[in-house]
Amino acid sequence: MTQREPLGVALLGAGYWGPNLIRNFASLDDCSVHWVCDKKPGRLQFIHERFPEIPLTDDFNVVLSDARVDAVVLATPVSTHRDLALRVLAAGKHVFVEKPLADTTLHAQEIADAGRAAKRVVAVGHIFVYNPAIMRMRELVHADVIGKLCYAESSRVNLGPPASEVNVIWDLAVHDLAILLDVWQQKPIAVTAFGGRYLHPHLIDAAFLHIHFADDSMAQHHVSWLSPEKTRRFFVAGSHGSLHFDDMQMHDKLRHVDQGQDSRIGLSDSESKELFYKPGEIKNVLLSGGEPLRAECAHFLECIRAGSKPRASADEGVAVVQILEAACASIENNSARVALA
C-alpha cells in the first residue's frame, strides 16, 4: 500500500483544550503538525515542554501564509470563531472549529456559507457524536430497535468554572444538543427554556431546556454549574424500549432496556390477577473502543482527503447555535416558547 502524504495541520489556541487536540493530531500517521499558535508566552512554553518538536508562533499570519498548512484547528474563545474561521477559509485552508461553532446563528451561518463557497471542509468539535456509545445509540435508533422515538432527557451538571465567557447553556447544553440532533436526524421546531443566575450574577448557571419536534417527540435537557457531583447522562425513550447512556460509568456505558410489562393493562373487573409493572430485559450494549477525540480528528482529515461532509459539519454547528440562542431568548422572555426557523 502506498504511503499517503501527510496533511499539514496548524493549531490556534493552546489553552485548556488545545493540548488535547495537539496530542491527537500529532499522534496520527497521516498528519504533520506544522505550527501551534498562541498569543500567551506561558502557553507556548507549556506546549514546547510537552511537544518540543512542534514549531511555535504568536503570529497567526505566519500560519496562514504557510503553504504546507492544509487545515487549521481553532481552539479559541467562541467570540473569536467567526473572524478567525473566515480568515482561514479565505486563505484556502480547511478549518476545524471547537464547539460551539460561533457566538450567534448569523456568525455560524457565515462560516458555513464561506466553507461552501471556498469548497473547503468545515468541521465542528461536537465530540460526543464520535463517542462509541452515541454512535451505537444512533445505529440502534435507526435500526428501529426501540421503535418510534418518543422523548429524550439528559443531565449534565458539575461545579462551574471560576471564570467563563459563556453561560452554562453555551458551556454544557451544546453537547447534549449535538447528541440530540445526531440521534433524531431532524431539526426541532421550537424551544422553551427555564433558567436562573444564582451564584454567577451575570451568567445563567442552571437551566432546563425543552425541545419540541414536528412529530410531537420532545427532549428535556438539564444543565447546571451548581452541582458538586458530576453527572453525564442521556436517555432516549421509544415506543418499544429505551437506551440509557451514562458517561460516568467505567464500563457498560450504554444499556438497552426492552419495553416493560404491566399486568394492569386490559384487566377486567372480574379477573383475579396479581397487579404489577416492571421493566423489560436490561442488556449492556457492546461498544467499540477508541478515544472519541482521536476519532474526531482522524475523521476531519479523512473528510479533507475524500472531499466529504463531516459527521459534525458546519450545518450541524449552525443548528446547535440556533437552539442555544433560542433557549437564552426564551429565558430572557419569561420562558416563552421560541420558534425555530
mmCIF file of C-alpha atoms in Angstrom:
data_model
loop_
_atom_site.group_PDB
_atom_site.id
_atom_site.type_symbol
_atom_site.label_atom_id
_atom_site.label_comp_id
_atom_site.label_asym_id
_atom_site.label_seq_id
_atom_site.Cartn_x
_atom_site.Cartn_y
_atom_site.Cartn_z
ATOM 1 C CA MET A 1 0.000 0.000 0.000
ATOM 2 C CA THR A 2 1.313 3.446 -0.971
ATOM 3 C CA GLN A 3 2.080 5.710 1.976
ATOM 4 C CA ARG A 4 -0.186 8.735 1.939
ATOM 5 C CA GLU A 5 1.366 12.194 2.035
ATOM 6 C CA PRO A 6 0.663 13.665 5.489
ATOM 7 C CA LEU A 7 -1.773 16.558 5.685
ATOM 8 C CA GLY A 8 -0.329 19.704 7.220
ATOM 9 C CA VAL A 9 -2.194 20.989 10.277
ATOM 10 C CA ALA A 10 -1.774 24.061 12.483
ATOM 11 C CA LEU A 11 -3.484 24.686 15.803
ATOM 12 C CA LEU A 12 -4.524 28.089 17.096
ATOM 13 C CA GLY A 13 -5.153 28.210 20.832
ATOM 14 C CA ALA A 14 -3.136 26.309 23.447
ATOM 15 C CA GLY A 15 -5.368 26.860 26.453
ATOM 16 C CA TYR A 16 -7.456 24.268 28.319
ATOM 17 C CA TRP A 17 -8.481 22.087 25.360
ATOM 18 C CA GLY A 18 -5.775 22.913 22.824
ATOM 19 C CA PRO A 19 -3.143 20.469 24.198
ATOM 20 C CA ASN A 20 -5.585 17.572 23.797
ATOM 21 C CA LEU A 21 -6.098 18.449 20.149
ATOM 22 C CA ILE A 22 -2.354 18.814 19.617
ATOM 23 C CA ARG A 23 -1.707 15.417 21.213
ATOM 24 C CA ASN A 24 -4.253 13.680 18.993
ATOM 25 C CA PHE A 25 -3.348 15.304 15.687
ATOM 26 C CA ALA A 26 0.366 14.736 16.394
ATOM 27 C CA SER A 27 -0.330 11.044 17.000
ATOM 28 C CA LEU A 28 -1.968 10.454 13.594
ATOM 29 C CA ASP A 29 0.280 8.886 10.969
ATOM 30 C CA ASP A 30 -1.188 10.876 8.069
ATOM 31 C CA CYS A 31 -0.815 14.260 9.768
ATOM 32 C CA SER A 32 2.058 16.697 10.331
ATOM 33 C CA VAL A 33 1.547 19.440 12.910
ATOM 34 C CA HIS A 34 3.485 22.373 11.470
ATOM 35 C CA TRP A 35 2.530 25.090 13.944
ATOM 36 C CA VAL A 36 0.971 25.835 17.296
ATOM 37 C CA CYS A 37 -0.037 29.476 17.625
ATOM 38 C CA ASP A 38 -0.990 31.371 20.783
ATOM 39 C CA LYS A 39 -0.622 34.965 21.990
ATOM 40 C CA LYS A 40 0.386 33.953 25.532
ATOM 41 C CA PRO A 41 4.099 33.145 26.069
ATOM 42 C CA GLY A 42 3.269 30.896 29.009
ATOM 43 C CA ARG A 43 1.018 28.687 26.895
ATOM 44 C CA LEU A 44 3.645 28.393 24.162
ATOM 45 C CA GLN A 45 6.217 27.403 26.782
ATOM 46 C CA PHE A 46 3.802 24.777 28.126
ATOM 47 C CA ILE A 47 3.444 23.277 24.643
ATOM 48 C CA HIS A 48 7.207 23.413 23.993
ATOM 49 C CA GLU A 49 7.889 21.419 27.156
ATOM 50 C CA ARG A 50 5.494 18.677 26.054
ATOM 51 C CA PHE A 51 5.908 18.773 22.256
ATOM 52 C CA PRO A 52 9.428 20.141 21.681
ATOM 53 C CA GLU A 53 9.416 19.078 18.029
ATOM 54 C CA ILE A 54 6.474 21.342 17.042
ATOM 55 C CA PRO A 55 7.283 24.900 15.866
ATOM 56 C CA LEU A 56 5.591 27.710 17.793
ATOM 57 C CA THR A 57 4.499 31.217 16.890
ATOM 58 C CA ASP A 58 2.437 34.077 18.276
ATOM 59 C CA ASP A 59 1.703 35.430 14.780
ATOM 60 C CA PHE A 60 -1.335 33.898 13.081
ATOM 61 C CA ASN A 61 -0.294 35.422 9.751
ATOM 62 C CA VAL A 62 2.715 33.071 9.761
ATOM 63 C CA VAL A 63 0.306 30.135 9.918
ATOM 64 C CA LEU A 64 -1.985 31.433 7.191
ATOM 65 C CA SER A 65 0.892 32.162 4.810
ATOM 66 C CA ASP A 66 2.480 28.710 5.180
ATOM 67 C CA ALA A 67 1.670 26.690 2.036
ATOM 68 C CA ARG A 68 2.374 23.453 3.910
ATOM 69 C CA VAL A 69 -0.656 24.016 6.141
ATOM 70 C CA ASP A 70 -3.743 22.363 4.670
ATOM 71 C CA ALA A 71 -6.007 22.839 7.683
ATOM 72 C CA VAL A 72 -6.249 24.978 10.814
ATOM 73 C CA VAL A 73 -7.762 23.872 14.111
ATOM 74 C CA LEU A 74 -9.322 26.644 16.196
ATOM 75 C CA ALA A 75 -9.422 26.157 19.977
ATOM 76 C CA THR A 76 -10.013 29.787 20.883
ATOM 77 C CA PRO A 77 -12.832 31.635 22.715
ATOM 78 C CA VAL A 78 -16.163 31.378 20.910
ATOM 79 C CA SER A 79 -16.290 35.143 20.367
ATOM 80 C CA THR A 80 -13.281 34.816 18.032
ATOM 81 C CA HIS A 81 -14.524 31.871 15.955
ATOM 82 C CA ARG A 82 -16.283 33.747 13.195
ATOM 83 C CA ASP A 83 -13.456 36.136 12.307
ATOM 84 C CA LEU A 84 -10.707 33.519 12.595
ATOM 85 C CA ALA A 85 -12.592 30.854 10.635
ATOM 86 C CA LEU A 86 -13.323 33.301 7.820
ATOM 87 C CA ARG A 87 -9.615 34.202 7.657
ATOM 88 C CA VAL A 88 -8.668 30.529 7.459
ATOM 89 C CA LEU A 89 -11.163 29.848 4.668
ATOM 90 C CA ALA A 90 -10.095 32.991 2.778
ATOM 91 C CA ALA A 91 -6.539 31.633 2.885
ATOM 92 C CA GLY A 92 -7.773 28.486 1.105
ATOM 93 C CA LYS A 93 -7.435 26.154 4.085
ATOM 94 C CA HIS A 94 -9.858 23.735 5.737
ATOM 95 C CA VAL A 95 -10.963 24.507 9.289
ATOM 96 C CA PHE A 96 -11.911 22.604 12.421
ATOM 97 C CA VAL A 97 -13.705 24.838 14.951
ATOM 98 C CA GLU A 98 -14.127 23.790 18.555
ATOM 99 C CA LYS A 99 -17.695 23.861 19.882
ATOM 100 C CA PRO A 100 -19.812 25.888 19.619
ATOM 101 C CA LEU A 101 -19.274 26.947 16.014
ATOM 102 C CA ALA A 102 -19.868 30.654 16.714
ATOM 103 C CA ASP A 103 -21.405 33.069 19.199
ATOM 104 C CA THR A 104 -24.528 33.789 17.119
ATOM 105 C CA THR A 105 -26.558 31.955 14.491
ATOM 106 C CA LEU A 106 -25.707 34.679 11.973
ATOM 107 C CA HIS A 107 -21.963 34.245 12.553
ATOM 108 C CA ALA A 108 -22.263 30.451 12.402
ATOM 109 C CA GLN A 109 -24.130 30.677 9.096
ATOM 110 C CA GLU A 110 -21.447 32.978 7.712
ATOM 111 C CA ILE A 111 -18.824 30.326 8.453
ATOM 112 C CA ALA A 112 -20.943 27.601 6.845
ATOM 113 C CA ASP A 113 -21.585 29.706 3.733
ATOM 114 C CA ALA A 114 -17.911 30.668 3.428
ATOM 115 C CA GLY A 115 -16.893 27.000 3.661
ATOM 116 C CA ARG A 116 -19.246 26.072 0.832
ATOM 117 C CA ALA A 117 -18.091 28.983 -1.300
ATOM 118 C CA ALA A 118 -14.427 28.075 -0.769
ATOM 119 C CA LYS A 119 -15.117 24.351 -1.273
ATOM 120 C CA ARG A 120 -13.331 23.611 1.991
ATOM 121 C CA VAL A 121 -14.241 21.283 4.845
ATOM 122 C CA VAL A 122 -15.654 22.941 7.957
ATOM 123 C CA ALA A 123 -15.891 20.627 10.971
ATOM 124 C CA VAL A 124 -17.212 21.438 14.438
ATOM 125 C CA GLY A 125 -15.908 19.961 17.689
ATOM 126 C CA HIS A 126 -19.099 18.115 18.671
ATOM 127 C CA ILE A 127 -17.003 15.412 20.283
ATOM 128 C CA PHE A 128 -19.877 13.318 21.630
ATOM 129 C CA VAL A 129 -21.134 12.368 18.171
ATOM 130 C CA TYR A 130 -17.829 10.468 17.863
ATOM 131 C CA ASN A 131 -18.305 8.712 21.200
ATOM 132 C CA PRO A 132 -18.746 4.954 20.592
ATOM 133 C CA ALA A 133 -21.831 4.864 22.855
ATOM 134 C CA ILE A 134 -23.573 7.683 20.981
ATOM 135 C CA MET A 135 -22.622 6.234 17.606
ATOM 136 C CA ARG A 136 -24.116 2.905 18.676
ATOM 137 C CA MET A 137 -27.201 4.640 20.117
ATOM 138 C CA ARG A 138 -27.846 6.280 16.770
ATOM 139 C CA GLU A 139 -27.438 2.952 14.964
ATOM 140 C CA LEU A 140 -29.901 1.214 17.280
ATOM 141 C CA VAL A 141 -32.452 4.018 16.988
ATOM 142 C CA HIS A 142 -32.361 3.977 13.208
ATOM 143 C CA ALA A 143 -32.492 0.175 13.119
ATOM 144 C CA ASP A 144 -35.882 0.594 14.868
ATOM 145 C CA VAL A 145 -34.687 -1.371 17.902
ATOM 146 C CA ILE A 146 -36.614 0.837 20.356
ATOM 147 C CA GLY A 147 -39.450 1.762 17.988
ATOM 148 C CA LYS A 148 -40.752 5.257 17.310
ATOM 149 C CA LEU A 149 -38.837 7.970 19.162
ATOM 150 C CA CYS A 150 -40.884 9.500 21.968
ATOM 151 C CA TYR A 151 -38.559 11.673 24.010
ATOM 152 C CA ALA A 152 -35.045 12.205 25.280
ATOM 153 C CA GLU A 153 -33.796 13.587 28.552
ATOM 154 C CA SER A 154 -30.332 14.413 29.772
ATOM 155 C CA SER A 155 -28.491 15.726 32.808
ATOM 156 C CA ARG A 156 -25.098 17.395 32.507
ATOM 157 C CA VAL A 157 -24.131 19.066 35.769
ATOM 158 C CA ASN A 158 -20.974 19.906 37.708
ATOM 159 C CA LEU A 159 -19.349 22.756 39.585
ATOM 160 C CA GLY A 160 -18.908 25.683 37.262
ATOM 161 C CA PRO A 161 -15.619 27.155 36.035
ATOM 162 C CA PRO A 162 -14.110 30.031 38.050
ATOM 163 C CA ALA A 163 -14.486 32.290 35.010
ATOM 164 C CA SER A 164 -16.373 31.812 31.779
ATOM 165 C CA GLU A 165 -17.032 33.788 28.623
ATOM 166 C CA VAL A 166 -20.384 31.995 28.166
ATOM 167 C CA ASN A 167 -23.235 30.845 30.394
ATOM 168 C CA VAL A 168 -23.990 27.239 31.372
ATOM 169 C CA ILE A 169 -26.240 26.684 28.342
ATOM 170 C CA TRP A 170 -23.461 27.529 25.895
ATOM 171 C CA ASP A 171 -20.911 25.670 28.028
ATOM 172 C CA LEU A 172 -22.739 22.380 28.692
ATOM 173 C CA ALA A 173 -26.011 22.104 26.747
ATOM 174 C CA VAL A 174 -24.105 22.335 23.472
ATOM 175 C CA HIS A 175 -23.001 18.707 23.969
ATOM 176 C CA ASP A 176 -26.477 17.279 24.538
ATOM 177 C CA LEU A 177 -27.993 19.285 21.696
ATOM 178 C CA ALA A 178 -25.339 17.886 19.358
ATOM 179 C CA ILE A 179 -26.193 14.363 20.559
ATOM 180 C CA LEU A 180 -29.919 15.022 20.162
ATOM 181 C CA LEU A 181 -29.627 16.240 16.571
ATOM 182 C CA ASP A 182 -27.299 13.351 15.703
ATOM 183 C CA VAL A 183 -29.712 10.741 17.076
ATOM 184 C CA TRP A 184 -33.001 12.350 15.982
ATOM 185 C CA GLN A 185 -31.810 13.268 12.469
ATOM 186 C CA GLN A 186 -34.374 16.057 12.300
ATOM 187 C CA LYS A 187 -34.392 19.691 13.342
ATOM 188 C CA PRO A 188 -36.607 20.865 16.216
ATOM 189 C CA ILE A 189 -39.326 23.444 15.633
ATOM 190 C CA ALA A 190 -39.289 25.319 18.955
ATOM 191 C CA VAL A 191 -37.528 25.738 22.294
ATOM 192 C CA THR A 192 -38.829 26.594 25.757
ATOM 193 C CA ALA A 193 -36.262 27.166 28.496
ATOM 194 C CA PHE A 194 -36.134 27.957 32.197
ATOM 195 C CA GLY A 195 -33.045 29.184 33.988
ATOM 196 C CA GLY A 196 -31.578 31.460 36.596
ATOM 197 C CA ARG A 197 -28.499 33.302 37.787
ATOM 198 C CA TYR A 198 -27.756 32.071 41.279
ATOM 199 C CA LEU A 199 -24.021 32.037 42.041
ATOM 200 C CA HIS A 200 -22.938 33.821 38.839
ATOM 201 C CA PRO A 201 -24.731 37.208 38.807
ATOM 202 C CA HIS A 202 -24.199 37.915 35.127
ATOM 203 C CA LEU A 203 -24.421 34.376 33.721
ATOM 204 C CA ILE A 204 -27.211 31.785 33.712
ATOM 205 C CA ASP A 205 -25.757 28.943 35.796
ATOM 206 C CA ALA A 206 -28.676 26.476 35.931
ATOM 207 C CA ALA A 207 -31.213 25.764 33.204
ATOM 208 C CA PHE A 208 -33.789 23.355 31.795
ATOM 209 C CA LEU A 209 -34.285 23.259 28.019
ATOM 210 C CA HIS A 210 -37.414 21.771 26.482
ATOM 211 C CA ILE A 211 -37.076 20.946 22.772
ATOM 212 C CA HIS A 212 -40.146 20.488 20.540
ATOM 213 C CA PHE A 213 -40.192 18.458 17.282
ATOM 214 C CA ALA A 214 -42.778 18.490 14.482
ATOM 215 C CA ASP A 215 -43.663 14.813 15.059
ATOM 216 C CA ASP A 216 -44.569 15.568 18.713
ATOM 217 C CA SER A 217 -41.423 13.918 20.065
ATOM 218 C CA MET A 218 -39.533 16.072 22.553
ATOM 219 C CA ALA A 219 -36.420 16.414 24.684
ATOM 220 C CA GLN A 220 -35.605 17.859 28.095
ATOM 221 C CA HIS A 221 -32.038 18.855 28.982
ATOM 222 C CA HIS A 222 -30.827 19.876 32.442
ATOM 223 C CA VAL A 223 -27.539 21.761 32.781
ATOM 224 C CA SER A 224 -26.039 23.306 35.905
ATOM 225 C CA TRP A 225 -22.826 24.664 37.396
ATOM 226 C CA LEU A 226 -24.188 24.284 40.932
ATOM 227 C CA SER A 227 -23.810 20.548 41.488
ATOM 228 C CA PRO A 228 -20.854 19.172 43.498
ATOM 229 C CA GLU A 229 -21.335 15.835 41.717
ATOM 230 C CA LYS A 230 -20.510 15.480 38.039
ATOM 231 C CA THR A 231 -23.336 13.874 36.047
ATOM 232 C CA ARG A 232 -23.346 12.930 32.361
ATOM 233 C CA ARG A 233 -26.499 11.026 31.395
ATOM 234 C CA PHE A 234 -28.537 10.845 28.191
ATOM 235 C CA PHE A 235 -31.743 8.777 27.970
ATOM 236 C CA VAL A 236 -33.845 8.006 24.889
ATOM 237 C CA ALA A 237 -37.346 6.512 25.124
ATOM 238 C CA GLY A 238 -39.012 4.778 22.209
ATOM 239 C CA SER A 239 -42.338 3.025 21.761
ATOM 240 C CA HIS A 240 -40.697 -0.417 22.211
ATOM 241 C CA GLY A 241 -37.895 0.279 24.676
ATOM 242 C CA SER A 242 -35.224 2.722 25.752
ATOM 243 C CA LEU A 243 -31.488 3.427 25.667
ATOM 244 C CA HIS A 244 -29.505 4.752 28.646
ATOM 245 C CA PHE A 245 -26.070 6.378 28.276
ATOM 246 C CA ASP A 246 -24.092 7.149 31.436
ATOM 247 C CA ASP A 247 -20.654 8.527 30.639
ATOM 248 C CA MET A 248 -19.586 8.451 34.292
ATOM 249 C CA GLN A 249 -19.591 4.649 34.318
ATOM 250 C CA MET A 250 -16.230 2.983 33.820
ATOM 251 C CA HIS A 251 -17.882 0.068 31.995
ATOM 252 C CA ASP A 252 -21.277 -0.664 30.442
ATOM 253 C CA LYS A 253 -21.887 2.959 29.494
ATOM 254 C CA LEU A 254 -24.840 2.118 27.218
ATOM 255 C CA ARG A 255 -27.795 -0.076 28.222
ATOM 256 C CA HIS A 256 -30.781 -1.211 26.173
ATOM 257 C CA VAL A 257 -33.999 -1.803 28.139
ATOM 258 C CA ASP A 258 -36.884 -3.642 26.462
ATOM 259 C CA GLN A 259 -40.418 -2.391 26.891
ATOM 260 C CA GLY A 260 -41.685 -3.118 30.400
ATOM 261 C CA GLN A 261 -44.564 -5.353 31.444
ATOM 262 C CA ASP A 262 -47.746 -4.105 33.138
ATOM 263 C CA SER A 263 -50.344 -6.687 34.244
ATOM 264 C CA ARG A 264 -52.913 -3.958 34.872
ATOM 265 C CA ILE A 265 -53.359 -3.159 31.181
ATOM 266 C CA GLY A 266 -56.634 -4.548 29.829
ATOM 267 C CA LEU A 267 -57.580 -6.170 33.131
ATOM 268 C CA SER A 268 -61.341 -6.651 33.605
ATOM 269 C CA ASP A 269 -63.135 -6.204 36.921
ATOM 270 C CA SER A 270 -63.935 -9.936 37.111
ATOM 271 C CA GLU A 271 -60.330 -11.166 36.737
ATOM 272 C CA SER A 272 -58.273 -12.295 39.718
ATOM 273 C CA LYS A 273 -54.687 -11.493 38.854
ATOM 274 C CA GLU A 274 -51.548 -10.170 40.513
ATOM 275 C CA LEU A 275 -51.035 -6.494 39.753
ATOM 276 C CA PHE A 276 -47.511 -5.446 38.844
ATOM 277 C CA TYR A 277 -45.404 -3.476 36.459
ATOM 278 C CA LYS A 278 -41.693 -3.931 35.813
ATOM 279 C CA PRO A 279 -39.032 -3.048 33.252
ATOM 280 C CA GLY A 280 -38.175 -5.384 30.433
ATOM 281 C CA GLU A 281 -34.882 -7.155 29.928
ATOM 282 C CA ILE A 282 -31.843 -4.937 30.510
ATOM 283 C CA LYS A 283 -28.908 -5.568 28.163
ATOM 284 C CA ASN A 284 -25.484 -3.947 28.183
ATOM 285 C CA VAL A 285 -24.601 -2.848 24.668
ATOM 286 C CA LEU A 286 -21.194 -3.912 23.366
ATOM 287 C CA LEU A 287 -19.193 -0.880 22.237
ATOM 288 C CA SER A 288 -16.094 -0.399 20.135
ATOM 289 C CA GLY A 289 -13.035 1.105 21.795
ATOM 290 C CA GLY A 290 -11.023 4.190 20.992
ATOM 291 C CA GLU A 291 -10.797 7.776 22.169
ATOM 292 C CA PRO A 292 -13.605 9.960 20.754
ATOM 293 C CA LEU A 293 -11.288 12.940 20.252
ATOM 294 C CA ARG A 294 -8.838 10.861 18.225
ATOM 295 C CA ALA A 295 -11.724 9.564 16.101
ATOM 296 C CA GLU A 296 -12.953 13.134 15.609
ATOM 297 C CA CYS A 297 -9.516 14.357 14.498
ATOM 298 C CA ALA A 298 -8.991 11.402 12.155
ATOM 299 C CA HIS A 299 -12.458 11.878 10.642
ATOM 300 C CA PHE A 300 -11.693 15.536 9.885
ATOM 301 C CA LEU A 301 -8.561 14.552 7.957
ATOM 302 C CA GLU A 302 -10.404 11.787 6.113
ATOM 303 C CA CYS A 303 -13.120 14.243 5.046
ATOM 304 C CA ILE A 304 -10.437 16.554 3.661
ATOM 305 C CA ARG A 305 -8.946 13.708 1.624
ATOM 306 C CA ALA A 306 -12.330 12.454 0.388
ATOM 307 C CA GLY A 307 -13.970 15.845 -0.060
ATOM 308 C CA SER A 308 -16.853 14.621 2.096
ATOM 309 C CA LYS A 309 -19.055 16.228 4.738
ATOM 310 C CA PRO A 310 -18.072 15.645 8.375
ATOM 311 C CA ARG A 311 -20.491 13.959 10.724
ATOM 312 C CA ALA A 312 -20.394 17.203 12.750
ATOM 313 C CA SER A 313 -20.382 19.664 9.873
ATOM 314 C CA ALA A 314 -20.983 23.396 9.747
ATOM 315 C CA ASP A 315 -24.688 22.748 9.172
ATOM 316 C CA GLU A 316 -24.928 20.834 12.448
ATOM 317 C CA GLY A 317 -22.933 23.614 14.090
ATOM 318 C CA VAL A 318 -25.422 26.221 12.865
ATOM 319 C CA ALA A 319 -28.393 24.160 14.081
ATOM 320 C CA VAL A 320 -26.930 23.791 17.578
ATOM 321 C CA VAL A 321 -26.094 27.502 17.861
ATOM 322 C CA GLN A 322 -29.631 28.370 16.783
ATOM 323 C CA ILE A 323 -31.059 26.275 19.635
ATOM 324 C CA LEU A 324 -28.607 27.776 22.134
ATOM 325 C CA GLU A 325 -29.657 31.288 21.110
ATOM 326 C CA ALA A 326 -33.335 30.375 21.240
ATOM 327 C CA ALA A 327 -33.002 28.895 24.741
ATOM 328 C CA CYS A 328 -31.390 32.062 26.076
ATOM 329 C CA ALA A 329 -34.025 34.195 24.336
ATOM 330 C CA SER A 330 -36.766 32.100 25.937
ATOM 331 C CA ILE A 331 -35.343 32.612 29.431
ATOM 332 C CA GLU A 332 -34.977 36.361 28.892
ATOM 333 C CA ASN A 333 -38.629 36.474 27.745
ATOM 334 C CA ASN A 334 -40.118 34.801 30.845
ATOM 335 C CA SER A 335 -39.676 31.297 29.397
ATOM 336 C CA ALA A 336 -41.811 31.967 26.335
ATOM 337 C CA ARG A 337 -41.776 29.370 23.567
ATOM 338 C CA VAL A 338 -39.376 30.423 20.798
ATOM 339 C CA ALA A 339 -39.993 29.104 17.277
ATOM 340 C CA LEU A 340 -37.042 27.978 15.179
ATOM 341 C CA ALA A 341 -36.790 28.894 11.519
#
